[in-house]
Coordinates of N, CA and C in Angstrom, one line a residue:
Chain X
G415 N -170.1 2.8 222.7 CA -170.8 1.6 222.7 C -172.1 1.7 221.9
Q416 N -172.9 0.4 222.0 CA -174.1 0.5 221.2 C -175.1 -0.2 222.1
S417 N -176.4 0.2 221.9 CA -177.5 -0.5 222.7 C -178.7 -0.4 221.8
L418 N -179.4 -1.5 222.0 CA -180.8 -1.6 221.3 C -181.7 -1.8 222.2
E419 N -183.1 -1.1 222.1 CA -184.1 -1.3 222.9 C -185.2 -1.8 222.3
Q420 N -185.8 -3.0 222.7 CA -187.0 -3.3 222.1 C -188.0 -4.0 223.2
P421 N -189.3 -4.0 222.9 CA -190.1 -4.5 224.1 C -189.8 -6.0 224.2
S422 N -190.0 -6.6 225.4 CA -189.6 -8.1 225.6 C -190.7 -9.1 225.2
E423 N -191.9 -8.5 225.3 CA -193.0 -9.4 224.9 C -194.2 -8.6 224.1
V424 N -194.8 -9.3 223.2 CA -196.0 -8.5 222.5 C -197.0 -9.8 222.4
T425 N -198.3 -9.4 222.5 CA -199.3 -10.4 222.3 C -200.4 -9.9 221.3
A426 N -200.8 -10.5 220.4 CA -201.8 -10.1 219.5 C -202.7 -11.2 219.0
V427 N -203.7 -11.0 218.3 CA -204.7 -12.2 217.8 C -204.4 -12.4 216.4
E428 N -204.8 -13.5 216.0 CA -204.7 -14.0 214.5 C -205.5 -12.9 213.7
G429 N -204.7 -12.6 212.6 CA -205.3 -11.6 211.6 C -205.2 -10.2 212.1
A430 N -204.7 -9.9 213.2 CA -204.3 -8.6 213.5 C -203.1 -8.0 212.9
I431 N -202.8 -6.7 213.3 CA -201.4 -6.1 212.9 C -200.7 -5.8 214.0
V432 N -199.4 -5.9 214.1 CA -198.6 -5.7 215.3 C -197.3 -5.1 214.9
Q433 N -196.9 -4.2 215.6 CA -195.7 -3.3 215.4 C -194.6 -3.5 216.5
I434 N -193.5 -3.9 216.1 CA -192.5 -4.2 217.1 C -191.4 -3.0 216.9
N435 N -191.2 -2.2 218.0 CA -190.4 -1.1 217.9 C -188.8 -1.4 218.4
C436 N -188.0 -0.7 217.8 CA -186.6 -0.9 218.1 C -185.9 0.6 218.2
T437 N -185.4 1.0 219.2 CA -184.6 2.2 219.4 C -183.1 1.7 219.6
Y438 N -182.2 2.5 218.8 CA -180.8 2.2 219.0 C -179.9 3.4 219.4
Q439 N -178.8 3.1 219.9 CA -177.7 4.0 220.1 C -176.5 3.5 219.8
T440 N -175.9 3.9 218.7 CA -174.7 3.3 218.2 C -173.9 4.5 217.4
S441 N -172.6 4.1 217.4 CA -171.8 5.0 216.5 C -171.6 4.3 215.2
G442 N -171.3 5.0 214.0 CA -171.0 4.4 212.8 C -172.0 3.5 212.3
F443 N -173.3 4.0 212.4 CA -174.6 3.3 212.0 C -174.5 3.0 210.6
Y444 N -174.7 1.8 210.1 CA -175.0 1.4 208.7 C -176.3 1.1 208.2
G445 N -177.0 0.3 209.2 CA -178.4 0.2 209.0 C -179.0 -0.8 209.9
L446 N -180.3 -1.1 209.7 CA -181.0 -1.9 210.9 C -181.6 -3.1 210.2
S447 N -181.2 -4.3 210.7 CA -181.7 -5.6 210.4 C -182.7 -6.1 211.2
W448 N -183.6 -7.1 210.8 CA -184.7 -7.8 211.6 C -184.4 -9.1 211.3
Y449 N -184.4 -10.0 212.4 CA -184.6 -11.5 212.4 C -185.5 -12.1 213.0
Q450 N -185.9 -13.1 212.6 CA -186.9 -14.1 213.2 C -186.4 -15.2 213.7
Q451 N -186.8 -15.7 215.0 CA -186.2 -16.9 215.5 C -187.3 -17.6 216.4
H452 N -187.7 -18.8 215.7 CA -188.7 -19.7 216.5 C -187.9 -20.4 217.5
D453 N -188.7 -20.8 218.6 CA -188.0 -21.4 219.7 C -187.1 -22.4 219.4
G454 N -185.7 -22.1 219.8 CA -184.6 -23.2 219.8 C -184.1 -23.2 218.2
G455 N -184.6 -22.5 217.3 CA -184.3 -22.6 216.1 C -183.1 -21.5 215.6
A456 N -182.8 -21.6 214.3 CA -181.8 -20.7 213.9 C -182.6 -19.4 213.5
P457 N -181.9 -18.2 213.9 CA -182.5 -16.9 213.3 C -182.5 -16.9 211.8
T458 N -183.5 -16.3 211.4 CA -183.8 -16.2 209.8 C -183.9 -14.8 209.6
F459 N -183.4 -14.2 208.5 CA -183.3 -12.9 208.0 C -184.6 -12.5 207.6
L460 N -185.0 -11.2 207.9 CA -186.5 -10.8 207.5 C -186.2 -9.5 206.7
S461 N -185.4 -8.6 207.1 CA -185.2 -7.3 206.1 C -184.1 -6.7 206.7
Y462 N -183.7 -5.7 205.9 CA -182.6 -4.7 206.2 C -182.8 -3.3 205.5
N463 N -182.7 -2.2 206.6 CA -183.1 -0.9 206.1 C -181.8 0.0 206.3
A464 N -181.3 0.5 205.3 CA -180.2 1.3 205.3 C -180.5 2.9 205.2
L465 N -181.6 3.0 204.6 CA -182.1 4.3 204.3 C -183.5 4.5 205.0
D466 N -183.9 5.9 205.3 CA -185.0 6.2 206.0 C -186.3 5.7 205.0
G467 N -187.3 5.2 205.6 CA -188.5 4.8 204.9 C -188.9 3.5 205.3
L468 N -189.8 3.0 204.3 CA -190.4 1.7 204.6 C -190.1 0.7 203.6
E469 N -189.8 -0.4 203.9 CA -189.5 -1.6 203.2 C -190.7 -2.6 203.3
E470 N -191.2 -3.0 202.1 CA -192.3 -4.1 202.4 C -191.8 -5.4 201.7
T471 N -192.1 -6.3 202.4 CA -191.9 -7.8 201.9 C -193.0 -8.7 202.2
G472 N -194.0 -8.8 201.5 CA -195.2 -9.5 201.8 C -196.0 -9.1 202.9
R473 N -196.2 -9.8 203.9 CA -196.9 -9.4 205.2 C -196.2 -8.6 206.0
F474 N -194.8 -8.6 205.9 CA -193.9 -7.9 206.8 C -193.4 -6.6 206.2
S475 N -193.2 -5.5 207.0 CA -192.7 -4.4 206.5 C -191.9 -3.8 207.6
S476 N -190.7 -3.1 207.1 CA -189.9 -2.6 208.2 C -189.6 -1.1 207.8
F477 N -189.4 -0.3 209.0 CA -189.3 1.1 208.8 C -188.2 1.6 209.4
L478 N -187.3 2.6 208.9 CA -186.3 3.2 209.6 C -186.3 4.7 209.6
S479 N -186.2 5.3 210.8 CA -185.8 6.8 210.9 C -184.5 7.0 211.4
R480 N -183.5 7.4 210.6 CA -182.0 7.6 211.1 C -182.0 8.6 212.0
S481 N -182.9 9.8 211.8 CA -182.7 11.0 212.6 C -183.2 10.6 213.8
D482 N -184.2 9.8 214.1 CA -184.8 9.4 215.4 C -184.1 8.1 216.1
S483 N -183.3 7.6 215.3 CA -182.4 6.4 215.8 C -183.5 5.3 216.2
Y484 N -184.5 5.1 215.3 CA -185.7 4.5 215.6 C -186.0 3.6 214.4
G485 N -186.8 2.5 214.7 CA -187.1 1.5 213.6 C -188.2 0.6 214.1
Y486 N -188.9 0.1 213.2 CA -190.0 -1.0 213.6 C -190.3 -2.1 212.4
L487 N -190.6 -3.1 213.0 CA -191.2 -4.2 212.2 C -192.7 -4.3 212.3
L488 N -193.2 -4.4 211.1 CA -194.8 -4.3 211.1 C -195.2 -5.8 210.5
L489 N -196.0 -6.4 211.3 CA -196.5 -7.7 210.7 C -198.0 -7.5 210.5
Q490 N -198.4 -7.9 209.5 CA -199.9 -7.8 209.2 C -200.5 -9.2 208.9
E491 N -201.8 -9.2 209.1 CA -202.5 -10.5 208.9 C -201.8 -11.6 209.7
L492 N -201.6 -11.3 210.9 CA -200.8 -12.4 211.7 C -201.5 -13.6 211.6
Q493 N -200.5 -14.6 211.6 CA -200.8 -16.0 211.6 C -200.3 -16.7 212.8
M494 N -200.8 -17.9 213.3 CA -200.2 -18.6 214.5 C -198.6 -18.7 214.3
K495 N -198.2 -19.2 212.9 CA -196.9 -19.4 212.8 C -195.9 -18.3 212.9
D496 N -196.5 -16.9 213.1 CA -195.7 -15.9 213.4 C -195.3 -15.8 214.9
S497 N -195.8 -16.7 215.8 CA -195.3 -16.6 217.0 C -193.8 -17.0 217.2
A498 N -193.0 -16.1 217.5 CA -191.6 -16.4 217.5 C -191.0 -15.0 218.2
S499 N -189.7 -15.1 218.1 CA -188.9 -14.0 218.8 C -188.4 -13.0 217.7
Y500 N -188.4 -11.8 217.7 CA -188.0 -11.1 216.6 C -186.9 -10.1 217.3
F501 N -185.8 -10.0 216.5 CA -184.6 -9.2 216.9 C -184.3 -8.2 216.0
C502 N -184.2 -6.9 216.5 CA -183.5 -6.0 215.6 C -182.1 -6.1 215.8
A503 N -181.2 -5.4 214.9 CA -179.8 -5.7 215.0 C -179.2 -4.5 214.1
V504 N -178.1 -4.0 214.6 CA -177.3 -3.0 213.8 C -175.9 -3.4 213.4
Y505 N -175.5 -3.0 212.5 CA -174.1 -3.2 212.0 C -173.1 -2.1 212.5
Q506 N -172.0 -2.4 213.3 CA -171.1 -1.4 213.7 C -169.6 -2.1 213.5
G507 N -168.9 -1.7 212.8 CA -167.4 -2.1 212.6 C -167.4 -3.5 212.1
G508 N -168.3 -3.9 211.5 CA -168.2 -5.4 210.9 C -169.1 -6.3 211.8
K509 N -169.5 -5.8 212.9 CA -170.2 -6.7 213.8 C -171.7 -6.5 213.7
L510 N -172.5 -7.4 213.9 CA -173.9 -7.5 213.9 C -174.4 -7.5 215.3
I511 N -174.7 -6.4 216.0 CA -175.1 -6.3 217.4 C -176.7 -6.5 217.5
F512 N -177.2 -7.5 218.1 CA -178.6 -7.8 218.3 C -179.2 -7.2 219.5
G513 N -180.5 -6.7 219.4 CA -181.2 -6.3 220.6 C -181.5 -7.6 221.3
Q514 N -182.3 -7.5 222.6 CA -182.7 -8.7 223.4 C -183.7 -9.5 222.7
G515 N -184.4 -8.9 221.8 CA -185.5 -9.7 221.2 C -186.9 -9.5 221.9
T516 N -187.8 -9.4 221.0 CA -189.2 -9.5 221.3 C -190.0 -10.7 221.1
E517 N -190.6 -11.2 222.2 CA -191.2 -12.4 221.9 C -192.6 -12.3 221.5
L518 N -193.1 -12.7 220.5 CA -194.4 -12.4 219.9 C -195.3 -13.6 220.1
S519 N -196.5 -13.3 220.7 CA -197.4 -14.5 221.0 C -198.7 -14.2 220.1
V520 N -199.2 -15.2 219.1 CA -200.1 -14.9 218.3 C -201.3 -15.7 218.9
K521 N -202.4 -15.3 219.4 CA -203.4 -16.0 220.1 C -204.6 -16.1 219.0
P522 N -205.4 -17.3 218.9 CA -206.4 -17.5 218.0 C -207.6 -16.6 218.4
Chain I
D474 N -183.9 -24.9 205.4 CA -182.5 -25.3 205.5 C -181.7 -24.1 205.0
S475 N -180.9 -23.6 205.7 CA -180.1 -22.5 205.2 C -178.9 -22.9 204.4
G476 N -178.5 -24.0 204.5 CA -177.3 -24.4 203.7 C -176.1 -24.4 204.5
V477 N -176.2 -24.0 205.8 CA -175.0 -23.8 206.8 C -175.2 -25.0 207.7
T478 N -174.1 -25.7 207.8 CA -174.0 -26.9 208.7 C -173.2 -26.8 209.9
Q479 N -173.7 -27.2 211.1 CA -172.8 -27.3 212.2 C -172.8 -28.6 213.0
T480 N -171.7 -29.0 213.4 CA -171.7 -30.1 214.2 C -170.7 -29.9 215.5
P481 N -171.1 -30.7 216.5 CA -172.2 -31.5 216.7 C -173.5 -30.7 217.0
K482 N -174.7 -31.3 216.9 CA -175.9 -30.6 217.3 C -175.9 -30.4 218.8
H483 N -175.7 -31.4 219.7 CA -175.6 -31.3 220.9 C -174.2 -31.7 221.6
L484 N -173.7 -31.2 222.7 CA -172.5 -31.5 223.3 C -172.7 -31.3 224.8
I485 N -172.4 -32.3 225.7 CA -172.4 -32.3 227.0 C -171.0 -32.6 227.5
T486 N -170.5 -31.6 228.4 CA -169.1 -31.9 228.9 C -169.0 -31.4 230.2
A487 N -167.8 -31.5 230.8 CA -167.7 -31.1 232.2 C -166.8 -29.8 232.2
T488 N -166.9 -29.2 233.4 CA -166.1 -27.9 233.7 C -164.6 -28.4 233.4
G489 N -164.1 -27.4 233.0 CA -162.5 -27.5 232.8 C -162.0 -28.0 231.4
Q490 N -163.2 -28.7 230.7 CA -162.7 -29.3 229.5 C -162.6 -28.4 228.3
R491 N -162.3 -29.0 227.2 CA -162.2 -28.1 226.0 C -162.9 -28.8 224.8
V492 N -163.6 -28.1 224.2 CA -164.5 -28.6 222.9 C -164.2 -27.6 221.7
T493 N -164.5 -28.5 220.6 CA -164.4 -27.6 219.3 C -165.8 -28.0 218.6
L494 N -166.3 -26.8 218.2 CA -167.5 -26.6 217.4 C -167.2 -26.5 215.9
R495 N -167.8 -27.1 214.9 CA -167.4 -27.0 213.5 C -168.6 -26.4 212.7
C496 N -168.2 -25.7 211.7 CA -169.2 -24.9 210.9 C -168.7 -25.1 209.3
S497 N -169.7 -25.3 208.5 CA -169.5 -25.2 207.2 C -170.3 -24.3 206.5
P498 N -169.8 -23.2 206.0 CA -170.7 -22.3 205.4 C -171.5 -22.5 204.1
R499 N -172.5 -21.9 203.7 CA -173.2 -22.1 202.4 C -172.1 -21.9 201.4
S500 N -172.4 -22.8 200.3 CA -171.5 -22.8 199.2 C -171.2 -21.5 198.6
G501 N -170.0 -21.0 198.4 CA -169.8 -19.8 197.9 C -169.6 -18.6 198.8
D502 N -170.1 -18.8 200.1 CA -170.0 -17.7 201.1 C -168.6 -17.8 201.6
L503 N -168.0 -16.5 201.7 CA -166.6 -16.3 202.2 C -166.6 -16.0 203.6
S504 N -167.7 -15.3 204.1 CA -167.7 -14.9 205.5 C -168.5 -15.9 206.5
V505 N -167.7 -16.1 207.6 CA -168.3 -16.8 208.6 C -168.4 -16.0 209.8
Y506 N -169.3 -16.2 210.7 CA -169.6 -15.5 211.8 C -170.0 -16.6 213.0
W507 N -169.7 -16.2 214.1 CA -170.0 -17.1 215.4 C -170.7 -16.2 216.3
Y508 N -171.7 -16.9 216.9 CA -172.6 -16.2 217.8 C -172.8 -17.1 219.1
Q509 N -173.0 -16.5 220.3 CA -173.4 -17.2 221.4 C -174.8 -16.7 222.0
Q510 N -175.7 -17.6 222.1 CA -177.1 -17.3 222.7 C -177.4 -18.0 224.0
S511 N -177.4 -17.3 225.0 CA -177.7 -17.8 226.2 C -179.0 -17.1 226.8
L512 N -179.8 -17.6 227.7 CA -180.9 -17.1 228.3 C -180.9 -15.7 228.6
D513 N -179.6 -15.4 229.3 CA -179.6 -14.0 230.1 C -178.9 -13.0 229.3
Q514 N -178.3 -13.3 228.1 CA -177.5 -12.4 227.5 C -177.9 -12.3 226.0
G515 N -179.0 -13.0 225.7 CA -179.3 -12.8 224.0 C -178.4 -13.4 223.2
L516 N -178.5 -12.8 221.9 CA -177.5 -13.3 220.7 C -176.4 -12.4 220.9
Q517 N -175.1 -12.9 221.2 CA -174.0 -12.2 221.3 C -173.1 -12.4 220.2
F518 N -172.5 -11.5 219.5 CA -171.5 -11.7 218.4 C -170.2 -11.9 219.0
L519 N -169.7 -13.1 218.5 CA -168.2 -13.5 219.0 C -167.1 -13.2 218.1
I520 N -167.3 -13.5 216.9 CA -166.2 -13.2 215.9 C -166.6 -13.4 214.5
Q521 N -165.8 -12.8 213.5 CA -166.1 -12.9 212.1 C -164.8 -13.2 211.5
Y522 N -165.0 -14.1 210.4 CA -163.8 -14.4 209.5 C -164.3 -14.2 208.0
Y523 N -163.3 -13.7 207.4 CA -163.6 -13.5 205.9 C -162.2 -14.2 205.1
N524 N -162.7 -15.1 204.3 CA -161.8 -15.7 203.4 C -160.5 -16.2 204.3
G525 N -160.7 -16.6 205.5 CA -159.5 -17.1 206.2 C -158.8 -16.2 207.3
E526 N -159.3 -14.9 207.0 CA -158.7 -13.9 208.0 C -159.9 -13.3 208.8
E527 N -159.4 -13.2 210.2 CA -160.3 -12.5 211.0 C -160.6 -11.0 210.8
R528 N -162.0 -10.8 210.8 CA -162.3 -9.5 210.3 C -162.9 -8.5 211.4
A529 N -163.6 -9.0 212.3 CA -164.2 -8.4 213.4 C -164.2 -9.3 214.7
K530 N -164.2 -8.6 215.8 CA -163.9 -9.4 217.0 C -165.1 -8.8 218.0
G531 N -166.0 -9.5 218.7 CA -166.8 -9.1 219.7 C -166.3 -9.3 221.0
N532 N -167.2 -9.5 222.1 CA -166.7 -9.7 223.4 C -166.4 -11.3 223.5
I533 N -165.4 -11.7 222.8 CA -165.0 -13.2 222.8 C -164.0 -13.2 223.9
L534 N -164.3 -14.3 224.8 CA -163.4 -14.6 225.9 C -162.1 -15.1 225.3
E535 N -161.1 -14.7 226.2 CA -159.8 -15.3 226.0 C -159.7 -16.9 225.7
R536 N -160.4 -17.5 226.5 CA -160.6 -18.9 226.6 C -161.0 -19.5 225.3
F537 N -161.7 -18.7 224.4 CA -162.3 -18.9 223.2 C -161.3 -18.6 222.1
S538 N -161.3 -19.5 221.0 CA -160.6 -19.1 219.7 C -161.4 -19.7 218.7
A539 N -160.9 -19.1 217.5 CA -161.7 -19.6 216.3 C -160.7 -19.5 215.1
Q540 N -160.9 -20.2 214.1 CA -160.3 -19.9 212.8 C -161.1 -20.3 211.6
Q541 N -160.7 -19.8 210.5 CA -161.3 -20.5 209.4 C -160.3 -20.9 208.4
F542 N -160.5 -22.2 207.9 CA -159.6 -22.9 207.1 C -159.7 -22.4 205.6
P543 N -158.7 -23.0 204.9 CA -158.7 -22.6 203.4 C -159.9 -23.2 202.6
D544 N -160.5 -24.1 203.1 CA -161.8 -24.7 202.5 C -163.0 -24.0 203.0
L545 N -163.0 -23.0 203.8 CA -163.8 -21.9 204.4 C -164.6 -22.5 205.6
H546 N -164.4 -23.8 205.9 CA -165.1 -24.0 207.1 C -164.3 -23.5 208.3
S547 N -165.0 -23.6 209.4 CA -164.5 -22.6 210.5 C -164.6 -23.5 211.9
E548 N -163.9 -23.5 212.7 CA -164.0 -24.1 214.1 C -164.0 -23.0 215.2
L549 N -164.6 -23.2 216.2 CA -164.8 -22.4 217.4 C -164.4 -23.3 218.6
N550 N -163.2 -23.0 219.1 CA -162.5 -23.8 220.2 C -162.9 -23.1 221.5
L551 N -163.3 -23.9 222.5 CA -163.8 -23.3 223.8 C -163.2 -24.1 224.9
S552 N -162.2 -23.5 225.6 CA -161.4 -24.3 226.6 C -161.7 -23.8 228.0
S553 N -161.1 -24.6 229.0 CA -161.3 -24.4 230.4 C -162.8 -23.9 230.7
L554 N -163.8 -24.8 230.1 CA -165.1 -24.7 230.3 C -165.7 -24.2 231.7
E555 N -166.5 -23.3 231.6 CA -167.3 -23.0 232.9 C -168.8 -23.1 232.7
L556 N -169.5 -23.3 233.8 CA -171.0 -23.5 233.9 C -171.6 -22.5 233.0
G557 N -171.2 -21.2 233.1 CA -171.6 -20.0 232.4 C -171.6 -20.3 230.8
D558 N -170.7 -21.1 230.4 CA -170.5 -21.4 228.9 C -171.5 -22.1 228.2
S559 N -172.5 -22.7 229.1 CA -173.7 -23.4 228.4 C -174.5 -22.5 227.6
A560 N -174.7 -22.7 226.5 CA -175.5 -21.8 225.6 C -175.6 -22.6 224.3
L561 N -176.2 -21.8 223.4 CA -176.5 -22.3 222.0 C -175.6 -21.5 221.2
Y562 N -174.6 -22.1 220.4 CA -173.7 -21.4 219.7 C -174.1 -21.6 218.1
F563 N -174.2 -20.4 217.6 CA -174.6 -20.4 216.2 C -173.4 -20.0 215.2
C564 N -173.4 -20.6 214.0 CA -172.6 -20.0 213.1 C -173.6 -19.5 211.9
A565 N -172.9 -18.4 211.4 CA -173.7 -17.9 210.1 C -172.8 -17.7 209.0
S566 N -173.2 -17.6 207.9 CA -172.3 -17.1 206.7 C -173.2 -16.2 205.8
S567 N -172.3 -15.5 205.1 CA -172.7 -14.5 204.1 C -171.8 -14.5 203.0
P568 N -172.2 -14.0 201.7 CA -171.3 -14.0 200.7 C -170.1 -13.2 200.8
D569 N -170.2 -11.9 201.3 CA -168.9 -11.1 201.3 C -168.7 -10.3 202.7
G570 N -169.6 -10.6 203.7 CA -169.5 -10.0 205.0 C -169.7 -8.5 205.1
K571 N -170.4 -7.9 203.9 CA -170.8 -6.6 203.9 C -172.1 -6.2 204.8
A572 N -171.9 -5.0 205.3 CA -173.2 -4.6 206.1 C -174.4 -4.7 205.5
G573 N -175.4 -5.3 206.0 CA -176.7 -5.4 205.3 C -177.1 -6.8 204.6
N574 N -176.0 -7.4 204.3 CA -176.1 -8.6 203.7 C -176.7 -9.6 204.5
E575 N -177.7 -10.4 204.1 CA -178.4 -11.4 204.9 C -177.4 -12.3 205.3
Q576 N -177.4 -12.8 206.7 CA -176.7 -13.8 207.2 C -177.5 -15.0 207.3
F577 N -176.8 -16.1 206.9 CA -177.6 -17.4 206.9 C -177.1 -18.2 208.2
F578 N -178.1 -18.4 209.1 CA -177.5 -19.1 210.3 C -177.7 -20.8 210.3
G579 N -176.8 -21.3 210.8 CA -176.8 -22.8 211.0 C -177.9 -23.1 212.1
P580 N -178.1 -24.6 212.3 CA -179.0 -24.9 213.2 C -178.5 -24.9 214.6
G581 N -177.2 -24.4 214.9 CA -176.7 -24.4 216.2 C -176.0 -25.5 216.9
T582 N -175.2 -25.4 217.7 CA -174.8 -26.4 218.6 C -175.1 -26.2 220.1
R583 N -175.9 -26.9 220.7 CA -176.4 -26.7 222.1 C -175.2 -27.3 223.0
L584 N -174.5 -26.4 223.8 CA -173.5 -26.9 224.7 C -173.9 -26.8 226.1
T585 N -173.8 -27.9 226.8 CA -174.2 -28.1 228.3 C -172.9 -28.3 228.9
V586 N -172.5 -27.5 229.9 CA -171.3 -27.7 230.7 C -171.8 -28.1 232.1
L587 N -171.5 -29.4 232.4 CA -172.0 -29.7 233.9 C -170.8 -29.7 235.0

């Protein structure tokens, strides 16, 4: 089977940096994706890491360590609009398996 | 706007009934995915189609079925509905269904079973 663990909630202040961790246990690992979902809205793709290392896209970065079965999403210069749920997800056998999500609250 | 459309936006029905949810993928995308999101289960993969053929299956109940038509739109059929089927159902599409490709999600259909 497969499982992903991520914190359920994270709180940070505007302008700060926050890191959301994700550990996974899965067979046939292809890569780790991150999606953002605002309350009641559609999930939107943020990043995908197939290889070890850091991928940077603007204020967001994502990291993967395959040997540690671990990844994280780093959000810099937090803005109020970043308040949302963030999901890590792994591909296995054509299926995208999502973690339970981390609810990020950005405070002024 | 992701380019993926889903109808209806909201659906309220009674236990034991059958409903059909419809999804139109982004223009050019061959792969369609269905997900169920409920409060206690998170975002659960149901099924994937690629160019009309079933490609991957998740923990989809036997009461649920889906298909992808020649014009690439897809329908998810839910029958013998139970209270626990109340959830947000998302459809997503991607160009070729390969691992790592961005999946574009539709706005979802909120199903309420009374």
